mmCIF file of C-alpha atoms in Angstrom:
data_model
loop_
_atom_site.group_PDB
_atom_site.id
_atom_site.type_symbol
_atom_site.label_atom_id
_atom_site.label_comp_id
_atom_site.label_asym_id
_atom_site.label_seq_id
_atom_site.Cartn_x
_atom_site.Cartn_y
_atom_site.Cartn_z
ATOM 1 C CA UNK A 1 -51.526 41.891 -52.310
ATOM 2 C CA UNK A 2 -50.047 39.143 -50.153
ATOM 3 C CA UNK A 3 -47.849 39.796 -47.136
ATOM 4 C CA UNK A 4 -45.662 37.337 -45.237
ATOM 5 C CA UNK A 5 -43.583 38.105 -42.185
ATOM 6 C CA UNK A 6 -40.563 36.067 -41.162
ATOM 7 C CA UNK A 7 -37.218 36.276 -39.387
ATOM 8 C CA UNK A 8 -33.617 36.264 -40.562
ATOM 9 C CA UNK A 9 -31.516 36.217 -37.432
ATOM 10 C CA UNK A 10 -32.674 39.205 -35.441
ATOM 11 C CA UNK A 11 -34.068 40.928 -38.522
ATOM 12 C CA UNK A 12 -37.769 40.978 -39.198
ATOM 13 C CA UNK A 13 -38.502 40.487 -42.886
ATOM 14 C CA UNK A 14 -41.844 41.495 -44.379
ATOM 15 C CA UNK A 15 -42.363 40.231 -47.926
ATOM 16 C CA UNK A 16 -44.984 42.049 -49.918
ATOM 17 C CA UNK A 17 -46.312 40.672 -53.164
ATOM 18 C CA UNK A 18 -48.501 42.460 -55.698
ATOM 19 C CA UNK A 19 -49.647 46.054 -56.037
ATOM 20 C CA UNK A 20 -49.420 48.553 -53.205
ATOM 21 C CA UNK A 21 -52.015 51.265 -53.669
ATOM 22 C CA UNK A 22 -54.787 53.021 -51.765
ATOM 23 C CA UNK A 23 -56.638 49.730 -51.275
ATOM 24 C CA UNK A 24 -53.731 47.573 -50.131
ATOM 25 C CA UNK A 25 -51.568 50.129 -48.299
ATOM 26 C CA UNK A 26 -53.499 49.787 -45.004
ATOM 27 C CA UNK A 27 -52.691 46.052 -44.903
ATOM 28 C CA UNK A 28 -49.012 46.786 -45.412
ATOM 29 C CA UNK A 29 -49.149 49.440 -42.682
ATOM 30 C CA UNK A 30 -50.642 46.940 -40.226
ATOM 31 C CA UNK A 31 -48.096 44.253 -41.101
ATOM 32 C CA UNK A 32 -45.173 46.634 -40.665
ATOM 33 C CA UNK A 33 -46.498 48.027 -37.387
ATOM 34 C CA UNK A 34 -46.964 44.479 -36.054
ATOM 35 C CA UNK A 35 -43.472 43.538 -37.215
ATOM 36 C CA UNK A 36 -41.974 46.489 -35.382
ATOM 37 C CA UNK A 37 -44.035 45.839 -32.257
ATOM 38 C CA UNK A 38 -42.874 42.206 -32.166
ATOM 39 C CA UNK A 39 -39.335 43.396 -31.466
ATOM 40 C CA UNK A 40 -36.059 42.352 -33.049
ATOM 41 C CA UNK A 41 -33.544 44.219 -35.135
ATOM 42 C CA UNK A 42 -33.849 45.931 -38.479
ATOM 43 C CA UNK A 43 -37.144 45.854 -40.319
ATOM 44 C CA UNK A 44 -36.579 44.586 -43.858
ATOM 45 C CA UNK A 45 -39.299 45.118 -46.450
ATOM 46 C CA UNK A 46 -38.678 42.689 -49.294
ATOM 47 C CA UNK A 47 -40.101 44.413 -52.364
ATOM 48 C CA UNK A 48 -38.916 41.990 -55.055
ATOM 49 C CA UNK A 49 -42.501 40.921 -55.778
ATOM 50 C CA UNK A 50 -44.041 44.389 -55.494
ATOM 51 C CA UNK A 51 -45.311 45.196 -58.982
ATOM 52 C CA UNK A 52 -46.744 48.651 -58.290
ATOM 53 C CA UNK A 53 -46.182 51.472 -55.841
ATOM 54 C CA UNK A 54 -47.700 54.954 -55.681
ATOM 55 C CA UNK A 55 -47.932 57.712 -53.081
ATOM 56 C CA UNK A 56 -50.223 55.605 -50.871
ATOM 57 C CA UNK A 57 -47.570 52.925 -50.431
ATOM 58 C CA UNK A 58 -44.802 55.466 -50.213
ATOM 59 C CA UNK A 59 -46.668 57.218 -47.405
ATOM 60 C CA UNK A 60 -46.779 53.948 -45.460
ATOM 61 C CA UNK A 61 -43.041 53.343 -45.882
ATOM 62 C CA UNK A 62 -42.148 56.889 -44.870
ATOM 63 C CA UNK A 63 -44.525 56.776 -41.921
ATOM 64 C CA UNK A 64 -42.832 53.589 -40.654
ATOM 65 C CA UNK A 65 -39.427 55.174 -41.195
ATOM 66 C CA UNK A 66 -40.381 58.016 -38.881
ATOM 67 C CA UNK A 67 -41.646 55.615 -36.239
ATOM 68 C CA UNK A 68 -38.713 53.196 -36.185
ATOM 69 C CA UNK A 69 -37.440 52.702 -32.646
ATOM 70 C CA UNK A 70 -33.918 53.971 -31.958
ATOM 71 C CA UNK A 71 -31.248 51.517 -33.029
ATOM 72 C CA UNK A 72 -33.462 49.755 -35.564
ATOM 73 C CA UNK A 73 -33.355 50.521 -39.250
ATOM 74 C CA UNK A 74 -35.884 50.281 -42.027
ATOM 75 C CA UNK A 75 -34.372 48.485 -45.029
ATOM 76 C CA UNK A 76 -35.951 48.130 -48.466
ATOM 77 C CA UNK A 77 -34.804 45.012 -50.277
ATOM 78 C CA UNK A 78 -34.671 44.423 -54.023
ATOM 79 C CA UNK A 79 -37.200 46.916 -55.397
ATOM 80 C CA UNK A 80 -37.885 46.395 -59.099
ATOM 81 C CA UNK A 81 -36.557 49.116 -61.443
ATOM 82 C CA UNK A 82 -39.974 50.743 -61.897
ATOM 83 C CA UNK A 83 -40.558 50.824 -58.148
ATOM 84 C CA UNK A 84 -37.005 51.950 -57.523
ATOM 85 C CA UNK A 85 -37.531 54.875 -59.919
ATOM 86 C CA UNK A 86 -40.395 56.162 -57.786
ATOM 87 C CA UNK A 87 -38.378 55.727 -54.589
ATOM 88 C CA UNK A 88 -35.571 57.732 -56.195
ATOM 89 C CA UNK A 89 -37.932 60.447 -57.409
ATOM 90 C CA UNK A 90 -39.367 60.922 -53.937
ATOM 91 C CA UNK A 91 -35.923 60.968 -52.347
ATOM 92 C CA UNK A 92 -36.661 57.850 -50.290
ATOM 93 C CA UNK A 93 -33.450 56.128 -51.326
ATOM 94 C CA UNK A 94 -31.520 58.926 -49.635
ATOM 95 C CA UNK A 95 -33.323 58.257 -46.360
ATOM 96 C CA UNK A 96 -33.631 54.478 -46.330
ATOM 97 C CA UNK A 97 -31.080 51.742 -46.876
ATOM 98 C CA UNK A 98 -31.723 49.747 -50.040
ATOM 99 C CA UNK A 99 -30.370 46.222 -50.423
ATOM 100 C CA UNK A 100 -30.028 44.747 -53.874
ATOM 101 C CA UNK A 101 -28.501 41.400 -52.882
ATOM 102 C CA UNK A 102 -30.289 38.127 -53.476
ATOM 103 C CA UNK A 103 -30.416 37.424 -49.776
ATOM 104 C CA UNK A 104 -28.680 38.231 -46.552
ATOM 105 C CA UNK A 105 -27.671 41.690 -45.424
ATOM 106 C CA UNK A 106 -25.520 42.377 -48.488
ATOM 107 C CA UNK A 107 -24.318 45.855 -49.243
ATOM 108 C CA UNK A 108 -26.203 49.002 -48.579
ATOM 109 C CA UNK A 109 -25.596 52.683 -48.595
ATOM 110 C CA UNK A 110 -25.718 53.880 -45.008
ATOM 111 C CA UNK B 1 -69.321 65.587 -78.619
ATOM 112 C CA UNK B 2 -69.692 66.747 -82.236
ATOM 113 C CA UNK B 3 -66.175 65.966 -83.278
ATOM 114 C CA UNK B 4 -67.260 64.615 -86.636
ATOM 115 C CA UNK B 5 -64.541 62.787 -88.492
ATOM 116 C CA UNK B 6 -62.128 63.175 -85.557
ATOM 117 C CA UNK B 7 -64.013 60.297 -83.967
ATOM 118 C CA UNK B 8 -62.376 57.920 -86.403
ATOM 119 C CA UNK B 9 -58.915 59.038 -85.273
ATOM 120 C CA UNK B 10 -59.453 59.025 -81.522
ATOM 121 C CA UNK B 11 -60.240 55.929 -79.534
ATOM 122 C CA UNK B 12 -62.278 57.170 -76.588
ATOM 123 C CA UNK B 13 -63.187 54.953 -73.661
ATOM 124 C CA UNK B 14 -65.380 56.119 -70.791
ATOM 125 C CA UNK B 15 -65.607 54.225 -67.553
ATOM 126 C CA UNK B 16 -67.612 55.125 -64.488
ATOM 127 C CA UNK B 17 -67.438 53.472 -61.095
ATOM 128 C CA UNK B 18 -68.133 54.042 -57.402
ATOM 129 C CA UNK B 19 -65.392 55.935 -55.551
ATOM 130 C CA UNK B 20 -64.083 52.837 -53.827
ATOM 131 C CA UNK B 21 -60.426 51.902 -53.185
ATOM 132 C CA UNK B 22 -60.651 48.617 -55.093
ATOM 133 C CA UNK B 23 -61.552 50.468 -58.273
ATOM 134 C CA UNK B 24 -58.246 52.347 -58.457
ATOM 135 C CA UNK B 25 -56.549 49.196 -59.769
ATOM 136 C CA UNK B 26 -59.364 48.780 -62.302
ATOM 137 C CA UNK B 27 -58.773 52.301 -63.624
ATOM 138 C CA UNK B 28 -55.004 51.710 -63.856
ATOM 139 C CA UNK B 29 -55.490 48.524 -65.810
ATOM 140 C CA UNK B 30 -58.083 50.055 -68.140
ATOM 141 C CA UNK B 31 -55.938 53.067 -69.044
ATOM 142 C CA UNK B 32 -52.754 51.038 -69.445
ATOM 143 C CA UNK B 33 -54.615 48.606 -71.657
ATOM 144 C CA UNK B 34 -56.091 51.366 -73.823
ATOM 145 C CA UNK B 35 -52.644 52.966 -74.176
ATOM 146 C CA UNK B 36 -50.878 49.716 -75.056
ATOM 147 C CA UNK B 37 -51.199 50.467 -78.778
ATOM 148 C CA UNK B 38 -48.713 53.334 -78.345
ATOM 149 C CA UNK B 39 -44.922 52.816 -78.310
ATOM 150 C CA UNK B 40 -44.480 53.555 -74.622
ATOM 151 C CA UNK B 41 -41.438 52.165 -72.835
ATOM 152 C CA UNK B 42 -41.979 50.036 -69.742
ATOM 153 C CA UNK B 43 -40.965 52.983 -67.591
ATOM 154 C CA UNK B 44 -43.468 55.256 -69.340
ATOM 155 C CA UNK B 45 -46.275 52.749 -68.907
ATOM 156 C CA UNK B 46 -45.442 52.637 -65.208
ATOM 157 C CA UNK B 47 -45.530 56.447 -65.052
ATOM 158 C CA UNK B 48 -48.941 56.381 -66.730
ATOM 159 C CA UNK B 49 -50.216 53.825 -64.233
ATOM 160 C CA UNK B 50 -48.928 55.900 -61.331
ATOM 161 C CA UNK B 51 -50.565 59.055 -62.721
ATOM 162 C CA UNK B 52 -53.916 57.280 -63.073
ATOM 163 C CA UNK B 53 -53.546 55.856 -59.596
ATOM 164 C CA UNK B 54 -52.854 59.261 -58.052
ATOM 165 C CA UNK B 55 -55.730 60.995 -59.832
ATOM 166 C CA UNK B 56 -58.282 58.293 -59.028
ATOM 167 C CA UNK B 57 -56.994 57.837 -55.472
ATOM 168 C CA UNK B 58 -57.495 61.560 -54.942
ATOM 169 C CA UNK B 59 -61.157 61.201 -55.894
ATOM 170 C CA UNK B 60 -61.605 58.051 -53.815
ATOM 171 C CA UNK B 61 -59.991 59.531 -50.729
ATOM 172 C CA UNK B 62 -61.066 63.149 -50.821
ATOM 173 C CA UNK B 63 -64.093 63.758 -53.046
ATOM 174 C CA UNK B 64 -66.911 62.226 -51.052
ATOM 175 C CA UNK B 65 -67.963 61.551 -47.508
ATOM 176 C CA UNK B 66 -69.320 58.248 -46.222
ATOM 177 C CA UNK B 67 -72.278 58.476 -48.619
ATOM 178 C CA UNK B 68 -69.893 57.865 -51.502
ATOM 179 C CA UNK B 69 -70.215 58.938 -55.110
ATOM 180 C CA UNK B 70 -69.014 58.226 -58.606
ATOM 181 C CA UNK B 71 -65.765 58.717 -60.471
ATOM 182 C CA UNK B 72 -65.659 59.109 -64.246
ATOM 183 C CA UNK B 73 -62.550 58.334 -66.227
ATOM 184 C CA UNK B 74 -62.354 59.278 -69.897
ATOM 185 C CA UNK B 75 -59.426 57.933 -71.890
ATOM 186 C CA UNK B 76 -58.614 59.284 -75.337
ATOM 187 C CA UNK B 77 -55.920 57.590 -77.381
ATOM 188 C CA UNK B 78 -54.669 58.953 -80.664
ATOM 189 C CA UNK B 79 -51.429 58.569 -82.572
ATOM 190 C CA UNK B 80 -49.629 61.106 -80.419
ATOM 191 C CA UNK B 81 -50.431 59.920 -76.935
ATOM 192 C CA UNK B 82 -53.068 59.313 -74.346
ATOM 193 C CA UNK B 83 -55.223 61.890 -72.570
ATOM 194 C CA UNK B 84 -56.906 60.895 -69.335
ATOM 195 C CA UNK B 85 -59.617 62.856 -67.554
ATOM 196 C CA UNK B 86 -60.640 61.867 -64.024
ATOM 197 C CA UNK B 87 -63.723 63.652 -62.736
ATOM 198 C CA UNK B 88 -65.790 63.524 -59.584
ATOM 199 C CA UNK B 89 -68.789 65.491 -58.321
ATOM 200 C CA UNK B 90 -67.542 65.730 -54.783
ATOM 201 C CA UNK B 91 -66.582 68.461 -52.389
ATOM 202 C CA UNK B 92 -63.848 70.010 -54.508
ATOM 203 C CA UNK B 93 -60.472 71.439 -53.570
ATOM 204 C CA UNK B 94 -60.481 74.929 -52.073
ATOM 205 C CA UNK B 95 -56.918 75.835 -53.030
ATOM 206 C CA UNK B 96 -55.813 73.933 -56.116
ATOM 207 C CA UNK B 97 -52.529 75.812 -56.449
ATOM 208 C CA UNK B 98 -51.570 74.847 -52.928
ATOM 209 C CA UNK B 99 -52.587 71.221 -53.476
ATOM 210 C CA UNK B 100 -50.531 71.087 -56.665
ATOM 211 C CA UNK B 101 -47.380 72.543 -55.177
ATOM 212 C CA UNK B 102 -44.647 70.021 -55.870
ATOM 213 C CA UNK B 103 -43.453 69.928 -52.304
ATOM 214 C CA UNK B 104 -41.989 66.529 -51.596
ATOM 215 C CA UNK B 105 -41.515 67.468 -47.965
ATOM 216 C CA UNK B 106 -45.250 67.290 -47.270
ATOM 217 C CA UNK B 107 -45.028 63.549 -47.072
ATOM 218 C CA UNK B 108 -47.656 63.295 -44.354
ATOM 219 C CA UNK B 109 -50.379 64.433 -46.694
ATOM 220 C CA UNK B 110 -51.336 62.152 -49.525
ATOM 221 C CA UNK B 111 -52.694 65.116 -51.465
ATOM 222 C CA UNK B 112 -49.429 67.017 -51.923
ATOM 223 C CA UNK B 113 -47.371 63.963 -52.745
ATOM 224 C CA UNK B 114 -50.004 62.604 -55.108
ATOM 225 C CA UNK B 115 -50.186 65.815 -57.117
ATOM 226 C CA UNK B 116 -46.399 66.079 -57.179
ATOM 227 C CA UNK B 117 -46.212 62.588 -58.663
ATOM 228 C CA UNK B 118 -48.957 63.427 -61.135
ATOM 229 C CA UNK B 119 -46.969 66.413 -62.366
ATOM 230 C CA UNK B 120 -43.747 64.430 -62.550
ATOM 231 C CA UNK B 121 -45.284 61.530 -64.485
ATOM 232 C CA UNK B 122 -47.176 63.439 -67.172
ATOM 233 C CA UNK B 123 -46.488 65.796 -70.083
ATOM 234 C CA UNK B 124 -49.521 68.016 -69.455
ATOM 235 C CA UNK B 125 -51.585 68.405 -66.327
ATOM 236 C CA UNK B 126 -54.689 70.497 -65.643
ATOM 237 C CA UNK B 127 -56.594 70.513 -62.397
ATOM 238 C CA UNK B 128 -59.955 72.258 -62.255
ATOM 239 C CA UNK B 129 -61.937 72.221 -59.063
ATOM 240 C CA UNK B 130 -64.905 74.011 -57.590
ATOM 241 C CA UNK B 131 -65.859 73.698 -53.952
ATOM 242 C CA UNK B 132 -69.110 71.769 -53.672
ATOM 243 C CA UNK B 133 -69.122 70.879 -57.378
ATOM 244 C CA UNK B 134 -66.218 68.518 -57.850
ATOM 245 C CA UNK B 135 -62.749 68.113 -59.285
ATOM 246 C CA UNK B 136 -61.497 67.337 -62.766
ATOM 247 C CA UNK B 137 -57.938 66.205 -63.350
ATOM 248 C CA UNK B 138 -56.805 65.935 -66.943
ATOM 249 C CA UNK B 139 -53.388 64.803 -68.061
ATOM 250 C CA UNK B 140 -51.600 63.801 -71.222
ATOM 251 C CA UNK B 141 -48.817 61.267 -71.635
ATOM 252 C CA UNK B 142 -46.862 60.923 -74.842
ATOM 253 C CA UNK B 143 -44.265 58.330 -75.807
ATOM 254 C CA UNK B 144 -40.816 59.898 -75.762
ATOM 255 C CA UNK B 145 -38.497 58.290 -78.243
ATOM 256 C CA UNK B 146 -35.145 58.881 -76.606
ATOM 257 C CA UNK B 147 -32.070 59.108 -78.780
ATOM 258 C CA UNK B 148 -29.981 55.974 -78.665
ATOM 259 C CA UNK B 149 -32.861 53.963 -77.335
ATOM 260 C CA UNK B 150 -34.102 50.901 -79.094
ATOM 261 C CA UNK B 151 -36.938 51.936 -81.374
ATOM 262 C CA UNK B 152 -40.125 50.281 -80.224
ATOM 263 C CA UNK B 153 -42.336 51.342 -83.116
ATOM 264 C CA UNK B 154 -41.735 48.059 -84.880
ATOM 265 C CA UNK B 155 -45.025 46.984 -86.429
ATOM 266 C CA UNK B 156 -44.056 43.328 -85.967
ATOM 267 C CA UNK B 157 -43.740 43.734 -82.215
ATOM 268 C CA UNK B 158 -46.855 42.539 -80.512
ATOM 269 C CA UNK B 159 -46.274 42.150 -76.780
#
């Protein structure tokens, strides 16, 4: 898995690429924790290139959700249909904003 | 295993590997590859991969201490579906029923969520465990031809 962190305005965007499982989840956890610690606004996880997600990766996302500082949101961007299905099954999409737009804030269900 | 002529009908693949995190992806790929002869939809293949990942991750994370150990995965493919058995010889699960409870609220613990996903992704699921002897997770996944869906049993299709 490859992870890149960048900025879009005051948003911190973490792009993950590849499979998120028990081996790669710790790297994602570190990247997200660093992104939050660096300050800024919402934390956007761009999942367009995430080809696999299981409970290990889901645990990382939910753990970060719980630890988000007040006033900052966790946003999941463009999950693929197979990944989205797991997020739906686990109820994550009821807790976290999901953006489907190509780029920019776009629409999301608050 | 003395199955006689059944052996011709069932394609059985056994793989064995150290209980290490990097081998979970290997197990996923092996099972998905073995099952690719069946008319699974993309979504079903993903469910199969998730089920394998959860079962093997359970062994990698919980079966052994720092000394490590081995995980055995047996894949059996026949015309009706794929059966996967993931076994370890580790510490075992004291309360299997509790571990299996499909309680999505126990998101802290990998164990509860993993077993809930396993149950949701498979058609049959058996978990046998003995403390100090190990755990065996067996599940079956069958292609579900949904009405109105494009039939994928086309012999000409060779993805």
